[in-house]
Amino acid sequence: MSSSLEVGTATQPAQLTPVSEPVTGRGARAVIVRLVLGSSAMLFIELALIRWLGSNVLHLSYFTNFVLLGSFLGIGMGFLISRKSWSILPLSSVLLMLLAIAVHLFPVRLLNRGGNAIIYFTSVKPSGLPAWIALPAIFVIVAVLLAGPGEVVGRCFGQLDPLRSYRWDLIGSLLGIGTFTLISFLRAPSVVWGAIAAVLLVLLNRRGFKLVTALSGAGLILVLLAESTTAGISWSPYYKVQTWEHTSWTGATKVMISVNGIPHQLMAPADWLLTQSEPAYQQYSAPYERTNTLSLDNVLIVGAGSGSDVGIALSKGAKHVDAVDIDPRLVQIGAEKNPDHAYSDPRVTVYINDGRAFLQSTDTKYDLILFALPDSLALVNGASQIRLESFLFTDRALRTAHHHLKPGGVFAMYNAYRQGWLIDRLAETTAAAFGHQPCVDQTASHRAVITVAVDPANQKCATRYSPPNNVVAPSTDDRPFLYYKGGGIPALYLWTLAGIMLFTLLAVRVLAGPFRSMRSYFDLFFMGAAFLLLETSNIATFALLFGTTWLVNALVFGGVLVIVLAAVETTRKFRTPPLPVVWGAIVTSLAIAYVIDPAWLLGLPFWPRLILACVIGFLPVYLANIAFAKRFAATDHAQSAFAINLLGSILGGCLEYGALLTGYRNLLIVVGVLYLFAFLLTPKHDGALVSA
């Protein structure tokens, strides 16, 4: 295809020229097949990069949306490139191979903690390239890499009418998400991901480049095969997991578990763990020693992991233990290798679930509830500040734990908290939930065990805990940022986001020419930003209501695409109201979503909660995409319009960090403002405002 979007000169700005007439018949079917294949490749490679890079470059465990934003930029660049005569697609497979080799040779094993205002759990020594080199390089490589599949989809958009293109793009995206969800469920190793990505890129490339693409794919597979066949390596839906055995000088054999290259858990006999004198091991016994009387008829352990705390509870005489963990692979390792065989004990019932979701769904009362080291090393995909355990430590979550204790019950949690302010914050959150101060046992390196009884007379603290005067307020369900001390947005984030926006502007200027040439599509830019924020808000809401598990997250992403597809089909097949009416409906639906506190739904049974959550969360998504589909159908330049919409998503991704200051609920106000900008910038002279 010859280029019809050229960079302007100093005297003549770039002009957009209409695409050729859409193809029909057998030619259209061939374009649709290629479009679906390209869309599937885009989503699959994007998700694979988020998982794999986050598991090997520690910085990205806490900045998964860094790769997400790079993907958006790359796909947008691909759409702009699709209007030109040259192709970037053959470079994608080569870059993918080189990226895998570079990460394999220079793994980054230390995260800059950015002072003590925000905490990242790490316990490893520095290695690999410094962050200021690794992160920008990965962002640029991901963008250029994804531009290849984006170009394929963009060229197909230029050969079909806009809504037909968008429809099949969504179907292909659903296939990509479905495929990656399936291999996550099967816990397939990374070599399987690489093989699928390599095959997709071979199929997409034209005949003259298939050999180069195939050779690059083979190189990629070899690198990932080396990783996948390393002793002890396996994959969970959240981490790259590695296990190895270690024999101490006392002769005890411990099984060590690391995730994403960081030491995470250990398995050893319960009697050995309870008899160690080192401060690090006191966390195992303290919860059982801080009460005058403690019955263990029914125990709940959240963060049961590989089973060490379950084994200890059984050794203390527990008659029944509910063991809850979000990661099925860690539990499986515990079932296979834990020396106490705790998970084989008939007194133990295992639940693979998010801890907060389990507490909300059970009616059981417990004698002891223990949060056993439930700190994750991963974020919920699509939400830059929500970690897997974020909703477990909010003020309402601890009140829920209190509600599930018997009158003589005890609640405890322990971890190496890294900062004193975090210990004080959790202690005060516990005190507010239980009505009195807990016992706080602190050891070296800010390790702490926080224990509280329902009846304060039942507590037996080793030392009296006195909170300081300036304790950080508890985290809430709207602001579940436990490890964020507060104040302004950390400088690390601001510099990173500024760099992303600067690179985005430069890339668009080079590929699309002067920004004034895209003036007629500025409304689509703000639609993209608003939609990304709306999607993030939904992810946070569904994580609260149903848990932060990988399956819930995948279903939310898939559900959003299904709703978008439904909006496109509605616009294609039915007469819809004029755009001003749709804009009004969007504002109304956002107002409803803002007024209804998601916490009101927590007490409902599962199905009513799900139905109401979908209606409240997805109605604005549906209406917003009715507006987008009507506007998109009226464009003469589908590739450029869609590219600008995707680039707007990058702004939305950057604005999402504002939730640190506003909370997720107030993001809906920002969404409303962005849609207002889109409404005001919508061209009034075309058919976009006419009922269709």
XYZ file of C-alpha atoms in Angstrom:
692
model
C 0.000 0.000 0.000
C 1.411 3.381 -0.891
C 1.754 5.960 1.803
C -1.081 8.488 2.079
C 0.015 10.039 5.377
C 3.323 11.795 4.876
C 5.334 14.058 7.137
C 4.708 17.708 6.245
C 7.355 20.189 5.206
C 7.994 23.617 6.613
C 5.817 25.217 3.971
C 3.101 22.628 3.480
C 1.450 20.740 6.368
C 0.697 17.076 5.993
C -2.733 16.348 4.614
C -4.810 13.240 5.172
C -6.208 11.668 2.047
C -9.094 9.232 2.042
C -8.400 5.531 1.866
C -9.398 3.512 -1.137
C -12.824 1.933 -1.465
C -13.352 -1.062 0.874
C -12.739 -4.475 -0.671
C -15.619 -6.939 -0.971
C -16.277 -10.631 -1.559
C -13.418 -13.137 -1.362
C -10.882 -10.332 -0.986
C -12.724 -9.037 2.070
C -12.711 -12.502 3.662
C -8.949 -12.748 3.204
C -8.507 -9.324 4.799
C -10.733 -10.346 7.732
C -8.681 -13.499 8.355
C -5.484 -11.453 8.381
C -7.095 -8.815 10.594
C -8.204 -11.402 13.172
C -4.763 -13.023 13.115
C -3.030 -9.657 13.566
C -5.325 -8.583 16.420
C -4.831 -11.917 18.171
C -1.058 -11.545 17.816
C -1.166 -8.004 19.244
C -3.038 -9.005 22.396
C -1.221 -12.301 22.907
C 2.266 -10.800 22.558
C 1.319 -7.837 24.753
C 0.095 -10.106 27.574
C 3.064 -12.453 27.196
C 5.509 -9.543 27.419
C 3.796 -8.177 30.535
C 4.055 -11.565 32.278
C 7.523 -12.567 31.074
C 9.268 -9.220 31.443
C 7.713 -8.706 34.872
C 9.119 -12.065 35.943
C 12.660 -11.349 34.755
C 13.079 -7.594 35.156
C 12.187 -6.906 38.754
C 11.328 -3.245 38.133
C 8.452 -4.370 35.935
C 6.878 -6.488 38.685
C 5.665 -3.152 40.050
C 5.356 -1.299 36.721
C 3.428 -3.760 34.550
C 1.546 -0.891 32.942
C 4.933 0.371 31.725
C 4.851 -2.474 29.194
C 1.125 -1.894 28.646
C 1.701 1.745 27.715
C 4.590 0.771 25.451
C 2.218 -1.651 23.734
C -0.405 1.050 23.208
C 2.207 3.341 21.717
C 3.526 0.594 19.459
C 0.096 -0.354 18.159
C -0.709 3.304 17.522
C 2.602 3.698 15.676
C 1.753 0.614 13.637
C -1.528 2.166 12.521
C 0.280 5.316 11.433
C 2.946 3.277 9.609
C 0.213 1.332 7.811
C -0.473 4.476 5.754
C 3.094 4.411 4.404
C 4.861 2.392 1.713
C 7.461 0.803 4.019
C 6.910 -1.863 6.660
C 8.207 -2.383 10.185
C 6.658 -5.847 10.581
C 9.792 -7.899 9.708
C 11.612 -6.184 12.580
C 9.160 -7.460 15.221
C 10.389 -11.052 15.375
C 14.039 -9.947 15.403
C 13.392 -7.494 18.241
C 11.476 -10.111 20.198
C 14.423 -12.503 19.964
C 16.978 -9.798 20.855
C 14.863 -8.671 23.811
C 14.715 -12.224 25.150
C 18.489 -12.630 24.751
C 19.228 -9.282 26.438
C 16.977 -10.020 29.415
C 18.506 -13.493 29.703
C 22.044 -12.085 29.717
C 21.368 -8.975 31.840
C 18.554 -9.818 34.281
C 17.691 -6.931 36.594
C 17.429 -8.107 40.170
C 17.026 -4.938 42.204
C 14.303 -2.319 42.343
C 15.046 1.271 43.280
C 12.780 1.719 46.283
C 12.510 5.488 45.739
C 13.075 6.392 49.427
C 10.645 5.290 52.130
C 7.478 6.922 50.769
C 6.539 3.808 48.825
C 7.717 0.274 49.599
C 8.717 -2.520 47.229
C 9.403 -5.899 48.789
C 12.848 -7.063 47.690
C 15.680 -8.917 49.396
C 18.260 -9.328 46.656
C 21.543 -7.755 45.650
C 21.840 -5.490 42.577
C 22.710 -7.022 39.242
C 22.157 -6.357 35.563
C 21.648 -2.997 33.898
C 20.627 0.013 36.023
C 16.970 1.020 35.963
C 17.572 4.266 34.076
C 18.913 2.209 31.158
C 16.750 -0.907 31.400
C 13.309 0.703 31.698
C 13.531 3.234 28.824
C 15.145 0.595 26.600
C 12.371 -1.913 27.299
C 9.658 0.717 26.731
C 11.090 1.666 23.322
C 11.709 -1.939 22.258
C 8.187 -2.989 23.247
C 6.729 -0.056 21.304
C 8.682 -0.809 18.122
C 8.034 -4.542 18.482
C 4.242 -4.130 18.779
C 4.225 -1.676 15.882
C 4.620 -4.683 13.544
C 1.331 -6.449 14.394
C -0.261 -2.993 14.727
C 0.763 -2.231 11.165
C -0.895 -5.446 9.941
C -4.166 -4.542 11.630
C -3.900 -0.950 10.411
C -3.508 -2.004 6.771
C -6.571 -4.223 7.122
C -8.515 -1.281 8.565
C -7.663 0.608 5.386
C -9.312 -2.081 3.247
C -12.625 -2.463 5.110
C -15.236 -0.007 6.309
C -14.440 1.326 9.811
C -17.027 -0.505 11.903
C -16.510 -3.808 10.119
C -12.774 -3.494 10.781
C -13.327 -2.630 14.426
C -15.692 -5.569 14.850
C -13.170 -8.150 13.648
C -10.365 -6.426 15.527
C -12.323 -6.985 18.744
C -12.987 -10.619 17.869
C -9.284 -11.164 17.239
C -8.439 -9.440 20.526
C -10.806 -11.768 22.366
C -9.079 -14.748 20.761
C -5.695 -13.413 21.881
C -6.867 -12.924 25.461
C -8.601 -16.310 25.463
C -5.479 -18.103 24.253
C -3.254 -16.504 26.868
C -5.834 -17.172 29.600
C -5.910 -20.830 28.597
C -2.153 -21.307 28.742
C -2.090 -19.445 32.081
C -4.685 -21.894 33.387
C -2.551 -24.780 32.140
C 0.567 -23.137 33.708
C 2.435 -23.572 30.451
C 6.140 -22.627 30.511
C 7.463 -19.554 28.748
C 8.736 -21.576 25.783
C 5.099 -22.272 24.868
C 4.325 -18.553 24.901
C 7.349 -17.875 22.709
C 6.444 -20.620 20.253
C 2.911 -19.254 19.823
C 4.217 -15.693 19.328
C 6.825 -16.923 16.820
C 4.243 -18.837 14.776
C 1.882 -15.853 14.712
C 4.626 -13.543 13.435
C 5.656 -16.051 10.746
C 2.052 -16.260 9.554
C 1.718 -12.477 9.454
C 4.921 -11.737 7.521
C 4.968 -11.691 3.751
C 6.764 -14.395 1.795
C 10.055 -12.548 1.379
C 10.515 -12.180 5.148
C 9.245 -15.535 6.395
C 12.737 -17.088 6.562
C 14.149 -14.253 8.677
C 11.069 -14.350 10.891
C 11.297 -18.125 11.279
C 14.997 -17.966 12.201
C 14.322 -15.227 14.748
C 11.448 -17.269 16.153
C 13.727 -20.280 16.476
C 16.246 -18.145 18.388
C 13.489 -16.915 20.696
C 12.322 -20.460 21.370
C 15.869 -21.609 22.187
C 16.316 -18.823 24.755
C 12.986 -19.588 26.412
C 13.640 -23.327 26.225
C 16.809 -22.794 28.275
C 14.747 -20.941 30.871
C 11.903 -23.469 30.860
C 14.195 -26.478 31.328
C 16.203 -24.959 34.206
C 15.968 -27.184 37.273
C 13.152 -26.182 39.598
C 11.598 -23.582 37.254
C 7.828 -23.580 36.823
C 5.136 -20.986 36.216
C 2.107 -19.974 38.194
C -0.520 -17.541 36.875
C 1.397 -14.780 38.675
C 5.100 -15.671 38.885
C 8.075 -17.539 37.581
C 8.655 -19.944 40.457
C 11.919 -21.703 41.317
C 12.539 -24.232 44.084
C 15.728 -25.733 45.480
C 16.781 -27.655 48.574
C 19.149 -26.334 51.242
C 20.588 -28.294 54.147
C 21.486 -26.229 57.223
C 24.421 -26.894 59.543
C 21.993 -28.593 61.946
C 21.139 -31.150 59.283
C 17.609 -29.885 58.630
C 16.610 -29.859 54.988
C 14.711 -26.781 53.860
C 13.016 -26.254 50.520
C 13.494 -22.676 49.333
C 11.064 -20.973 46.962
C 11.812 -17.843 44.953
C 9.384 -16.012 42.686
C 10.508 -13.701 39.903
C 14.054 -14.232 41.135
C 13.371 -13.086 44.728
C 13.473 -15.365 47.829
C 9.826 -15.717 48.853
C 9.034 -18.740 51.034
C 10.707 -21.677 52.759
C 9.458 -25.099 53.763
C 10.885 -26.856 56.819
C 9.489 -29.088 59.582
C 7.240 -27.214 61.984
C 9.179 -28.367 65.042
C 12.409 -27.000 63.500
C 10.836 -23.613 62.669
C 9.432 -23.235 66.197
C 12.719 -24.002 67.957
C 14.980 -21.561 66.108
C 16.355 -18.706 68.193
C 16.980 -16.235 65.366
C 14.577 -13.243 65.379
C 13.412 -14.038 61.846
C 11.768 -17.247 63.093
C 9.888 -15.728 66.042
C 7.084 -14.786 63.669
C 5.968 -18.420 63.582
C 5.376 -18.782 67.334
C 4.350 -15.269 68.460
C 0.670 -15.472 67.309
C 0.153 -18.445 69.631
C 1.857 -16.829 72.642
C 0.097 -13.471 72.942
C -3.151 -14.669 74.512
C -4.061 -16.163 77.856
C -6.306 -18.797 76.295
C -6.483 -19.774 72.649
C -8.732 -22.480 71.303
C -7.766 -23.885 67.904
C -10.939 -25.676 66.913
C -11.125 -23.721 63.669
C -8.208 -21.797 62.119
C -8.022 -19.661 58.974
C -4.636 -19.033 57.363
C -4.585 -16.483 54.550
C -1.383 -16.681 52.536
C -0.998 -20.386 53.279
C 1.410 -20.733 50.356
C 3.611 -23.812 50.559
C 2.122 -24.891 53.889
C 4.647 -24.009 56.625
C 2.115 -22.044 58.690
C -0.466 -24.771 58.167
C 1.988 -27.335 59.522
C 2.683 -25.137 62.561
C -1.044 -24.709 63.288
C -1.487 -28.486 63.157
C 1.489 -29.003 65.459
C -0.162 -26.591 67.914
C -3.247 -28.793 67.996
C -5.560 -27.195 65.429
C -8.600 -29.407 64.819
C -9.391 -27.830 61.454
C -7.544 -25.399 59.196
C -8.911 -23.503 56.209
C -5.818 -22.762 54.099
C -6.334 -19.928 51.577
C -3.838 -18.857 48.950
C -4.209 -17.035 45.647
C -1.481 -19.013 43.847
C -2.278 -22.630 42.890
C 1.329 -23.435 42.010
C 2.680 -22.518 45.452
C 0.037 -24.711 47.069
C 0.886 -27.544 44.675
C 4.578 -27.267 45.592
C 3.595 -27.431 49.259
C 1.493 -30.514 48.659
C 4.399 -32.213 46.900
C 7.402 -31.124 48.971
C 6.386 -29.825 52.395
C 8.120 -32.109 54.940
C 5.098 -32.073 57.264
C 2.724 -33.049 54.420
C 0.306 -30.509 55.845
C -1.947 -30.429 52.800
C -2.468 -34.189 52.995
C -3.840 -33.929 56.530
C -7.628 -34.553 56.661
C -7.953 -31.604 59.068
C -6.974 -29.185 56.273
C -9.236 -27.703 53.591
C -7.527 -25.787 50.779
C -9.073 -22.827 48.951
C -7.415 -21.229 45.929
C -8.811 -17.736 46.232
C -8.060 -14.137 47.076
C -8.006 -13.738 50.859
C -10.408 -10.784 50.954
C -12.807 -12.508 48.583
C -12.780 -15.618 50.791
C -13.552 -13.594 53.926
C -16.459 -11.919 52.150
C -17.930 -15.219 50.944
C -17.678 -17.408 54.059
C -20.007 -17.554 57.072
C -17.555 -19.532 59.217
C -16.371 -18.235 62.588
C -12.747 -18.875 63.564
C -10.692 -19.109 66.731
C -7.592 -17.812 64.932
C -7.245 -15.860 61.691
C -3.650 -15.515 60.535
C -2.428 -13.401 57.624
C 0.816 -15.277 56.998
C 3.252 -13.186 54.981
C 0.763 -12.279 52.242
C 2.952 -9.787 50.396
C 2.911 -10.222 46.641
C 5.563 -9.363 44.104
C 3.082 -8.604 41.355
C 0.452 -6.069 40.393
C -3.033 -6.680 39.100
C -2.733 -6.267 35.325
C -4.120 -2.969 34.131
C -3.933 -1.247 37.521
C -0.630 0.406 38.244
C -0.939 0.517 42.040
C -3.114 -2.463 43.031
C -1.109 -5.441 44.235
C -2.578 -8.888 44.701
C -3.008 -8.333 48.453
C -3.986 -4.637 48.410
C -7.623 -5.107 49.466
C -6.663 -7.523 52.251
C -5.300 -4.774 54.520
C -7.869 -1.998 54.228
C -9.823 -0.779 57.244
C -12.958 -2.571 56.072
C -11.059 -5.818 55.437
C -9.782 -5.946 59.017
C -13.280 -5.235 60.318
C -14.428 -8.171 58.209
C -11.752 -10.363 59.820
C -12.961 -9.220 63.256
C -16.507 -10.188 62.274
C -15.385 -13.747 61.461
C -13.790 -14.385 64.869
C -15.437 -16.146 67.789
C -15.752 -14.199 71.083
C -12.492 -15.752 72.282
C -10.822 -15.437 68.895
C -7.477 -13.964 67.889
C -6.247 -12.213 64.756
C -2.563 -12.008 63.781
C -0.411 -10.983 60.841
C 3.321 -10.933 60.288
C 5.857 -9.814 57.693
C 9.168 -8.062 57.181
C 7.553 -4.658 56.696
C 10.729 -2.731 55.724
C 9.602 0.590 57.256
C 8.499 1.534 60.758
C 5.671 3.720 59.462
C 4.068 0.691 57.809
C 4.113 -1.284 61.079
C 2.462 1.630 62.875
C -0.097 2.035 60.106
C -1.143 -1.621 60.290
C -1.169 -1.605 64.083
C -3.482 1.420 64.153
C -5.715 -0.060 61.436
C -6.001 -3.176 63.597
C -6.714 -1.097 66.701
C -9.520 0.756 64.894
C -11.081 -2.528 63.728
C -10.914 -4.246 67.145
C -11.404 -1.263 69.428
C -8.121 -1.594 71.347
C -4.380 -1.693 70.776
C -2.804 -4.953 69.537
C 0.396 -6.641 70.644
C 3.291 -5.666 68.380
C 6.448 -7.797 68.432
C 9.235 -6.136 66.445
C 12.541 -7.734 65.552
C 15.457 -6.767 63.333
C 14.937 -5.362 59.799
C 11.459 -4.110 60.708
C 10.049 -7.594 61.035
C 6.881 -7.530 63.098
C 4.052 -9.700 64.349
C 0.787 -7.876 65.112
C -1.619 -9.864 67.311
C -4.974 -8.809 68.738
C -7.702 -10.665 70.621
C -11.397 -9.929 70.334
C -11.452 -9.611 74.130
C -8.651 -7.263 75.280
C -8.495 -9.153 78.587
C -7.337 -12.198 76.617
C -4.220 -10.422 75.303
C -0.793 -11.098 76.815
C 1.647 -8.708 75.150
C 5.387 -9.076 75.703
C 5.757 -5.280 75.608
C 3.246 -2.448 75.584
C 2.818 -0.871 72.146
C 2.485 2.896 72.013
C 1.776 4.371 68.570
C 3.556 7.564 67.515
C 1.636 10.786 67.005
C 1.898 10.906 63.211
C 0.594 7.502 62.128
C -0.345 7.215 58.431
C -4.108 6.819 58.028
C -5.433 3.332 57.213
C -5.725 2.330 53.591
C -9.306 2.083 52.332
C -11.166 0.155 49.682
C -11.121 3.282 47.514
C -7.427 3.929 48.187
C -5.958 0.477 48.833
C -2.369 1.699 48.655
C -0.969 0.095 51.802
C 2.680 0.630 50.888
C 2.242 4.292 49.876
C 2.969 6.718 52.709
C 1.133 9.597 51.103
C 2.021 13.077 49.988
C 2.703 13.772 46.332
C 3.170 11.289 43.539
C 6.744 9.891 43.868
C 9.295 11.591 41.634
C 10.230 8.215 40.125
C 6.705 7.952 38.704
C 6.577 11.551 37.502
C 9.873 11.356 35.616
C 8.896 8.005 34.117
C 5.485 9.241 32.956
C 6.958 12.469 31.576
C 9.435 10.411 29.547
C 6.631 8.226 28.199
C 4.576 11.220 27.060
C 7.608 12.947 25.521
C 8.597 9.864 23.536
C 4.972 9.419 22.441
C 4.763 12.989 21.140
C 8.042 12.628 19.253
C 6.980 9.310 17.685
C 3.645 10.726 16.553
C 5.256 13.872 15.174
C 7.751 11.843 13.124
C 5.184 9.376 11.771
C 2.137 11.602 11.348
C 3.517 15.047 10.677
C 2.307 18.318 12.264
C -0.275 17.847 14.993
C -2.626 20.309 13.314
C -3.125 17.748 10.539
C -4.828 15.507 13.110
C -6.952 18.263 14.617
C -10.191 16.750 13.391
C -9.523 13.597 15.460
C -8.589 15.208 18.787
C -11.962 14.131 20.211
C -10.961 10.480 19.619
C -7.737 11.121 21.540
C -9.692 12.149 24.629
C -12.095 9.235 24.149
C -9.117 6.887 24.300
C -7.793 8.507 27.497
C -11.227 8.405 29.142
C -11.846 4.793 28.166
C -8.530 3.592 29.614
C -9.324 5.295 32.931
C -12.840 3.855 32.890
C -11.430 0.381 32.320
C -8.959 0.862 35.196
C -11.776 1.934 37.503
C -13.690 -1.227 36.601
C -10.643 -3.402 37.262
C -10.332 -1.886 40.749
C -14.049 -2.349 41.468
C -14.158 -5.968 40.332
C -10.938 -6.738 42.218
C -12.629 -5.467 45.382
C -15.909 -7.279 44.790
C -14.598 -10.605 43.489
C -10.866 -10.774 44.293
C -7.584 -10.008 42.580
C -7.130 -13.470 41.073
C -5.799 -13.806 37.542
C -9.122 -15.337 36.443
C -11.189 -12.370 37.670
C -8.756 -10.043 35.930
C -8.959 -11.988 32.658
C -12.760 -12.046 32.829
C -12.886 -8.267 33.329
C -10.651 -7.660 30.303
C -12.656 -10.132 28.245
C -15.942 -8.691 29.481
C -14.913 -5.178 28.467
C -14.112 -6.385 24.947
C -17.457 -8.203 24.730
C -19.290 -5.036 25.795
C -17.339 -2.998 23.243
C -18.210 -5.560 20.568
C -21.875 -5.354 21.592
C -21.740 -1.560 21.203
C -20.249 -1.908 17.721
C -22.920 -4.422 16.686
C -25.630 -2.162 18.089
C -24.325 0.736 16.021
C -24.039 -1.405 12.882
C -27.504 -2.960 13.045
C -29.761 -0.508 14.847
C -30.665 3.146 14.670
C -29.001 4.815 17.644
C -29.706 8.261 19.155
C -27.725 11.315 18.042
C -24.353 11.790 19.674
C -25.474 14.581 22.056
C -28.043 12.182 23.519
C -25.413 9.458 23.881
C -23.053 11.905 25.599
C -25.816 12.765 28.052
C -26.401 9.072 28.758
C -22.658 8.594 29.370
C -22.610 11.399 31.946
C -25.700 9.946 33.654
C -24.194 6.445 33.832
C -20.941 7.848 35.234
C -22.896 9.776 37.866
C -24.729 6.592 38.875
C -21.444 4.680 39.108
C -19.967 7.479 41.230
C -22.908 7.669 43.647
C -23.120 3.910 44.254
C -20.311 2.881 46.599
C -19.020 -0.591 45.591
C -18.882 -1.440 49.316
C -22.683 -1.470 49.317
C -22.568 -4.550 47.093
C -20.165 -6.550 49.266
C -22.906 -7.987 51.467
C -24.963 -9.306 48.535
C -24.910 -12.963 47.404
C -22.611 -13.709 44.472
C -25.035 -13.579 41.548
C -26.916 -10.376 42.516
C -23.533 -8.766 43.281
C -22.201 -9.838 39.869
C -25.268 -8.612 37.967
C -25.296 -5.225 39.670
C -21.531 -4.825 39.309
C -21.748 -5.556 35.578
C -24.641 -3.138 35.041
C -23.006 -0.314 37.011
C -19.506 -0.890 35.640
C -20.227 -1.855 32.049
C -23.097 0.524 31.220
C -20.721 3.525 30.847
C -18.391 1.297 28.796
C -21.244 0.312 26.488
C -22.498 3.878 26.030
C -18.990 5.265 25.556
C -18.386 2.804 22.772
C -21.708 3.612 21.151
C -20.357 7.168 20.945
C -16.982 5.981 19.682
C -18.530 3.655 17.089
C -20.783 6.419 15.741
C -17.850 8.816 15.536
C -15.507 6.181 14.096
C -18.023 5.180 11.424
C -18.043 8.797 10.185
C -14.268 9.033 9.730
C -12.632 9.000 6.320
C -9.279 7.827 7.691
C -9.888 4.797 9.936
C -6.195 4.058 10.436
C -5.271 7.553 11.616
C -8.422 7.886 13.723
C -7.838 4.571 15.481
C -4.144 5.360 15.995
C -4.971 8.653 17.694
C -7.535 6.903 19.888
C -4.884 4.393 20.990
C -2.390 7.166 21.684
C -4.983 8.810 23.904
C -4.971 5.604 25.956
C -1.368 6.388 26.892
C -2.501 9.653 28.480
C -5.189 7.708 30.332
C -2.594 5.233 31.568
C -0.467 8.075 32.907
C -3.445 9.779 34.563
C -4.268 6.519 36.344
C -1.360 7.189 38.726
C -3.468 10.089 39.989
C -5.499 7.504 41.923
C -2.720 7.703 44.533
C -4.049 11.176 45.314
C -7.745 10.954 44.417
C -8.696 7.323 44.965
C -10.297 5.192 42.261
C -13.814 6.498 42.741
C -12.799 10.073 41.930
C -11.207 8.874 38.701
C -14.780 8.763 37.390
C -14.817 12.565 37.635
C -11.668 12.710 35.528
C -13.327 10.319 33.067
C -16.317 12.661 32.849
C -14.061 15.670 32.195
C -12.213 13.817 29.433
C -15.492 12.846 27.763
C -16.576 16.495 28.038
C -13.436 17.490 26.126
C -14.235 14.819 23.541
C -17.782 16.167 23.154
C -16.614 19.756 22.757
C -13.982 18.751 20.171
C -16.271 16.539 18.078
C -16.546 18.049 14.562
C -20.008 19.474 14.075
C -19.864 19.511 10.285
C -19.790 15.761 9.578
C -22.314 13.013 10.006
C -21.109 12.015 13.430
C -23.889 13.921 15.157
C -26.641 12.459 13.008
C -28.657 9.517 14.252
C -27.460 6.292 12.654
